Coordinates of C-alpha atoms in Angstrom, one line a residue:
M611 CA 6.6 -4.4 9.4
H612 CA 9.0 -5.8 6.9
V613 CA 9.6 -9.3 7.8
P614 CA 13.4 -10.3 7.3
D615 CA 14.9 -13.5 6.4
G616 CA 15.1 -15.9 9.2
F617 CA 11.9 -15.5 11.3
F618 CA 10.0 -18.3 9.6
D619 CA 11.0 -21.8 8.3
A620 CA 11.3 -22.6 4.8
P621 CA 7.9 -24.5 4.3
T622 CA 6.2 -21.3 5.6
S623 CA 8.2 -19.1 3.7
I624 CA 7.5 -21.2 0.6
A625 CA 3.7 -21.4 1.1
T626 CA 3.4 -17.4 1.7
G627 CA 5.6 -17.2 -1.5
L628 CA 3.0 -19.1 -3.3
I629 CA 0.1 -17.5 -1.8
A630 CA 1.6 -14.3 -2.9
A631 CA 2.4 -15.3 -6.5
G632 CA -1.2 -16.4 -6.7
A633 CA -2.4 -13.2 -5.5
V634 CA -0.4 -11.3 -8.1
G635 CA -1.4 -13.5 -11.0
F636 CA -5.0 -13.3 -10.2
S637 CA -4.7 -9.5 -9.7
L638 CA -3.0 -9.2 -13.1
Q639 CA -6.1 -10.6 -14.6
R640 CA -8.5 -8.7 -12.6
A641 CA -7.2 -5.5 -12.6
N642 CA -7.6 -4.3 -16.2
R643 CA -11.2 -2.7 -15.6
E644 CA -9.6 -0.6 -12.9
I645 CA -6.6 0.3 -14.6
R646 CA -8.7 1.1 -17.9
E647 CA -10.8 3.7 -15.9
T648 CA -7.9 5.3 -14.2
G649 CA -5.1 4.9 -16.3
P650 CA -1.6 3.1 -15.6
A651 CA -0.4 6.6 -14.6
L652 CA -2.1 6.8 -11.5
A653 CA -1.4 3.2 -10.6
G654 CA 2.4 4.0 -10.7
L655 CA 2.0 7.3 -9.0
T656 CA 0.0 5.4 -6.1
A657 CA 3.1 2.7 -5.9
A658 CA 5.8 5.6 -5.7
F659 CA 3.6 7.5 -3.1
V660 CA 3.3 4.6 -0.8
F661 CA 7.1 3.8 -1.2
A662 CA 7.9 7.5 -0.3
V663 CA 5.7 7.6 2.7
Q664 CA 6.7 4.1 4.1
M665 CA 10.2 5.8 4.2
V666 CA 9.0 8.3 6.9
N667 CA 8.8 6.3 10.4
F668 CA 6.8 8.2 13.1
P669 CA 7.0 7.5 16.9
V670 CA 4.3 5.6 18.6
G671 CA 5.8 5.7 22.1
A672 CA 8.5 3.7 24.2
G673 CA 11.2 4.0 21.7
T674 CA 8.9 2.4 18.9
S675 CA 8.0 3.8 15.4
G676 CA 5.8 2.8 12.6
H677 CA 5.1 3.7 9.1
L678 CA 2.3 3.5 6.6
L679 CA 1.7 0.3 5.3
G680 CA -0.8 1.6 2.6
G681 CA -3.0 -1.3 1.7
A682 CA -6.2 0.6 2.3
L683 CA -5.2 3.9 0.9
A684 CA -4.1 2.2 -2.5
A685 CA -7.1 -0.1 -2.4
A686 CA -9.5 3.2 -1.9
L687 CA -7.4 5.2 -4.7
V688 CA -6.8 2.6 -7.5
G689 CA -9.3 -0.4 -6.6
P690 CA -8.2 -3.8 -4.7
W691 CA -6.8 -5.6 -7.4
T692 CA -4.6 -2.8 -8.6
A693 CA -3.6 -2.3 -5.1
V694 CA -2.2 -5.7 -4.5
L695 CA 0.0 -5.0 -7.8
V696 CA 0.8 -1.5 -6.3
M697 CA 1.9 -3.1 -3.0
S698 CA 3.9 -6.0 -4.5
T699 CA 5.7 -3.5 -6.6
V700 CA 6.6 -1.1 -3.7
L701 CA 7.9 -4.5 -1.6
L702 CA 9.8 -5.7 -4.5
V703 CA 11.5 -2.5 -5.1
Q704 CA 12.1 -2.3 -1.0
G705 CA 13.6 -6.1 -1.0
L706 CA 15.8 -5.9 -4.1
L707 CA 17.4 -2.3 -4.1
F708 CA 17.1 -1.5 -0.3
A709 CA 17.5 -4.8 1.5
D710 CA 14.1 -3.7 3.4
G711 CA 12.7 -7.1 4.1
G712 CA 14.2 -10.5 3.1
L713 CA 14.2 -12.0 -0.3
T714 CA 12.9 -15.4 0.9
A715 CA 10.5 -13.4 3.2
L716 CA 9.2 -11.6 0.1
G717 CA 5.9 -13.7 -0.2
T718 CA 5.5 -13.1 3.4
N719 CA 5.8 -9.5 3.2
I720 CA 3.4 -9.5 0.0
T721 CA 1.0 -11.8 1.8
L722 CA 0.8 -9.4 5.0
M723 CA 1.1 -6.2 3.7
G724 CA 0.2 -6.3 0.0
L725 CA -2.7 -8.7 0.3
V726 CA -4.2 -8.8 3.9
T727 CA -4.2 -5.1 4.2
V728 CA -5.8 -4.5 1.1
V729 CA -8.5 -7.1 1.5
V730 CA -9.1 -6.2 4.9
G731 CA -8.9 -2.2 4.2
Y732 CA -11.0 -2.5 1.1
F733 CA -13.7 -4.7 2.6
I734 CA -14.4 -2.6 5.6
T735 CA -14.3 0.7 3.3
R736 CA -17.1 -0.9 1.1
A737 CA -19.1 -2.4 3.9
L738 CA -19.0 1.2 5.7
L739 CA -19.9 3.1 2.3
K740 CA -23.1 1.0 2.5
L741 CA -24.3 2.3 5.8
L742 CA -23.0 5.9 5.4
P743 CA -24.8 8.5 3.4
K744 CA -24.3 8.1 -0.4
R745 CA -21.8 11.0 -1.3
V746 CA -18.3 11.4 -1.9
G747 CA -16.9 12.7 1.4
S748 CA -18.2 9.1 3.0
V749 CA -15.2 7.7 1.5
V750 CA -12.7 9.5 3.9
P751 CA -14.3 8.0 7.1
A752 CA -15.0 4.7 5.7
A753 CA -11.2 4.3 4.5
T754 CA -10.0 5.7 7.4
V755 CA -11.7 3.0 9.6
G756 CA -10.4 0.4 6.9
A757 CA -6.9 1.4 7.4
L758 CA -7.1 1.6 11.3
V759 CA -8.2 -2.1 11.4
S760 CA -6.0 -3.3 8.6
V761 CA -2.8 -2.8 10.6
P762 CA -3.4 -4.7 13.6
T763 CA -5.2 -7.6 11.6
A764 CA -1.9 -7.9 9.5
A765 CA -0.1 -8.0 12.6
L766 CA -2.5 -10.7 13.8
A767 CA -1.9 -12.7 10.6
F768 CA 2.1 -12.6 11.2
T769 CA 1.3 -14.2 14.7
G770 CA -0.8 -16.8 12.9
L771 CA 2.1 -17.7 10.5
Y772 CA 4.4 -17.5 13.4
A773 CA 2.3 -20.1 15.1
I774 CA 3.0 -22.5 12.3
G775 CA 6.5 -21.9 11.4
G776 CA 8.2 -19.1 13.7
A777 CA 12.0 -19.8 14.0
V778 CA 11.9 -19.4 18.1
D779 CA 9.6 -20.9 20.4
I780 CA 7.9 -18.4 22.1
P781 CA 4.5 -18.0 24.0
L782 CA 2.1 -17.1 21.2
A783 CA -0.3 -15.3 23.5
K784 CA 2.4 -12.9 24.5
L785 CA 3.4 -12.5 20.8
A786 CA -0.3 -11.8 19.7
T787 CA -0.6 -9.3 22.6
A788 CA 2.5 -7.4 21.7
M789 CA 2.0 -7.5 18.1
V790 CA -1.6 -6.3 18.0
G791 CA -1.1 -3.9 20.8
W792 CA 1.8 -1.9 19.3
H793 CA 0.2 -2.3 15.8
I794 CA -3.1 -0.8 17.0
L795 CA -0.8 2.5 17.7
V796 CA 0.5 2.2 14.3
G797 CA -2.8 1.8 13.1
I798 CA -3.8 5.2 14.2
G799 CA -1.0 6.8 12.2
E800 CA -2.2 4.9 9.1
A801 CA -5.6 6.1 9.6
V802 CA -4.4 9.7 10.0
I803 CA -2.1 9.5 6.8
T804 CA -5.0 7.6 4.9
A805 CA -7.6 10.5 6.1
A806 CA -5.3 13.2 5.1
V807 CA -4.4 12.0 1.7
L808 CA -8.0 11.0 0.8
S809 CA -9.4 14.2 1.9
A810 CA -7.0 16.3 -0.2
V811 CA -7.8 14.2 -3.4
V812 CA -11.5 13.9 -2.8
A813 CA -11.7 17.7 -2.2
T814 CA -9.8 18.3 -5.6
R815 CA -10.4 15.2 -7.9
P816 CA -12.8 12.9 -6.4
D817 CA -13.2 11.2 -9.8
L818 CA -9.6 9.9 -9.4
V819 CA -10.5 7.9 -6.3
Y820 CA -11.8 4.6 -7.1
A821 CA -13.9 3.9 -3.9
A822 CA -15.7 7.3 -4.7
R823 CA -16.6 6.8 -8.3
H824 CA -20.1 5.1 -7.6
L825 CA -20.8 7.8 -5.4
Q826 CA -20.6 10.8 -7.8
P827 CA -24.0 12.5 -8.6
D828 CA -25.6 11.5 -12.1
L829 CA -25.4 13.8 -14.9
V830 CA -28.5 15.8 -15.9
L831 CA -29.2 15.9 -19.7
V832 CA -31.7 18.4 -20.7
D833 CA -32.9 18.3 -24.2
A834 CA -34.4 21.2 -26.5
D835 CA -37.9 21.1 -25.0
G836 CA -36.4 21.2 -21.4
N837 CA -37.1 17.7 -20.4
S838 CA -34.3 16.5 -18.1
S839 CA -33.0 12.8 -17.4
S840 CA -30.4 11.6 -15.1
V841 CA -27.5 9.2 -16.4
A842 CA -25.1 7.7 -14.3
P843 CA -21.3 8.7 -15.6
D844 CA -20.0 5.8 -17.3
R845 CA -16.3 6.5 -17.2
P846 CA -15.7 9.7 -15.0
I847 CA -12.0 9.6 -15.3
A848 CA -12.3 10.4 -19.0
A849 CA -14.4 13.4 -18.3
R850 CA -11.3 15.7 -16.9
P851 CA -7.6 15.2 -17.8
A852 CA -5.6 14.1 -14.7
G853 CA -2.2 15.5 -16.1
R854 CA -2.0 18.6 -13.6
S855 CA -3.4 16.2 -10.5
L856 CA -0.7 13.6 -11.4
G857 CA 2.0 16.2 -11.6
V858 CA 1.2 17.6 -8.3
G859 CA 0.9 14.0 -6.8
I860 CA 4.5 13.3 -8.5
A861 CA 6.1 16.7 -6.9
A862 CA 4.6 15.8 -3.4
T863 CA 6.0 12.2 -3.8
F864 CA 9.5 13.5 -4.5
V865 CA 9.2 16.0 -1.5
I866 CA 8.5 13.2 0.8
A867 CA 11.0 10.6 -0.4
G868 CA 13.7 13.4 -0.7
V869 CA 13.1 15.8 2.4
V870 CA 10.4 14.6 4.8
S871 CA 12.1 11.2 4.9
L872 CA 15.3 12.7 6.5
F873 CA 13.3 13.7 9.7
A874 CA 11.7 9.9 9.9
S875 CA 12.2 8.2 13.5
A876 CA 15.3 6.2 14.2
H877 CA 13.4 4.1 16.6
P878 CA 12.8 0.3 15.7
D879 CA 9.4 -0.4 14.3
G880 CA 6.7 -2.3 15.8
L881 CA 8.1 -5.8 14.6
E882 CA 11.6 -5.1 15.5
F883 CA 10.8 -3.9 18.9
V884 CA 8.5 -6.9 19.6
G885 CA 11.3 -9.1 18.3
A886 CA 13.9 -7.7 20.8
K887 CA 11.2 -7.7 23.7
L888 CA 10.5 -11.4 23.1
G889 CA 13.6 -12.8 22.2
F890 CA 13.0 -13.5 18.5
E891 CA 15.0 -10.8 16.8
G892 CA 18.0 -12.7 16.9
A893 CA 16.7 -15.3 14.3
A894 CA 16.8 -12.6 11.6
K895 CA 19.3 -13.1 8.8
S896 CA 21.0 -10.4 6.5
S897 CA 19.2 -10.0 3.2
A898 CA 21.2 -11.6 0.2
V899 CA 21.4 -8.0 -1.1
A900 CA 22.6 -6.2 2.0
D901 CA 25.6 -4.9 0.2
S902 CA 23.3 -3.3 -2.3
P903 CA 24.6 0.2 -3.3
L904 CA 21.0 1.5 -1.9
A905 CA 20.9 -0.8 1.0
N906 CA 19.3 0.9 4.2
Y907 CA 18.2 3.9 2.0
G908 CA 21.4 5.4 1.4
V909 CA 23.9 5.6 -1.7
S910 CA 27.1 3.9 -0.9
G911 CA 30.0 6.3 -1.6
I912 CA 28.4 9.5 -0.5
G913 CA 29.8 10.7 2.7
N914 CA 26.8 13.3 3.5
S915 CA 24.0 11.2 5.2
Q916 CA 21.5 13.8 4.2
V917 CA 22.5 13.7 0.6
S918 CA 23.0 10.1 0.7
G919 CA 19.3 9.6 2.0
A920 CA 17.6 12.0 -0.1
L921 CA 19.2 10.7 -3.3
A922 CA 18.2 7.3 -2.3
G923 CA 14.7 8.2 -1.7
I924 CA 14.6 10.0 -5.3
I925 CA 15.9 7.1 -6.8
G926 CA 13.7 4.6 -5.3
V927 CA 10.5 6.7 -6.3
L928 CA 11.8 6.8 -9.9
V929 CA 12.1 3.0 -10.2
T930 CA 8.9 2.5 -8.5
I931 CA 6.8 4.7 -10.9
A932 CA 8.7 2.9 -13.5
L933 CA 7.9 -0.5 -12.2
G934 CA 4.4 0.3 -11.1
L935 CA 3.5 1.6 -14.9
L936 CA 5.2 -1.4 -16.4
V937 CA 3.0 -3.7 -13.9
A938 CA -0.2 -1.7 -15.0
K939 CA 0.5 -1.9 -18.8
L940 CA 1.2 -5.6 -18.2
A941 CA -2.2 -6.3 -16.7
S942 CA -4.0 -4.3 -19.4
L943 CA -2.2 -6.3 -22.0
R944 CA -2.9 -9.8 -20.2
S945 CA -6.7 -9.1 -20.0
A946 CA -6.6 -7.8 -23.6
R947 CA -5.3 -10.9 -24.7
A948 CA -7.7 -13.1 -22.4
R949 CA -10.5 -11.4 -24.3
S950 CA -9.1 -11.8 -28.0

């Protein structure tokens, strides 16, 4: 669902750029508590994981594919404010290095994939957690529904933006029906991936899942006389080192980016398919970095497409981890200065 340059007029692109900049700036100020509890390493790993899984397009029928957006998953793992930073980091790396999504459309992509999916996914997750049994396992179904709904909601938001500043005059009812219809199917894939990832993490390290932290059982303290009292854990992350879990996550991320991505579907994604069907695909313009050495997720100069794709994925993971860590540390520094 990466929007290319040319789909929207300049005022709309500028407006979404301002929205995105405001969301990132506000998140930098508010993410400190989340990052303090999880550590910047988890934010960097989440960004790299989302980047890697987005490389794996899966078929959704009729010659169309989709890929993880990741907003709901990131919000459940690291919290909503950090998730906005994570998604923005991923989209920045994709746009600048891989020519995936236009540069003038970067604000649009951050707004749709880095803000709408996070807000909708996390809101639904938290709302359902109030209704479901208060236990860690409830995070999985709650976030799964949030992920499912977040994708067609982002598609509907795209339709709304297109109604304001779309490049080609097309019937908006047809656009809304096509975008939401196909992205419901993509949302099902999003839900499956989100459920699988969260199930694995919740089963092994629930204290690393932001949405599960308030659902962990209280600590029971027993004094010398045998009297017991319950105390809510203040900082559950600090209870157990996360080094081994992060190492496993990094290894899995490299495997996805360097191996699994080579088997991704070559069919156009939902936005490309709808654009071709309704006649606005031709408005797309090449990215300003279309000649990047890593454009289209391949390394220029390497003749073997498998090696080229695997190496591009690994480079992307390394860059995204580094940038994700930098952004997380920046958020911590900004908040520390604000308190001083």
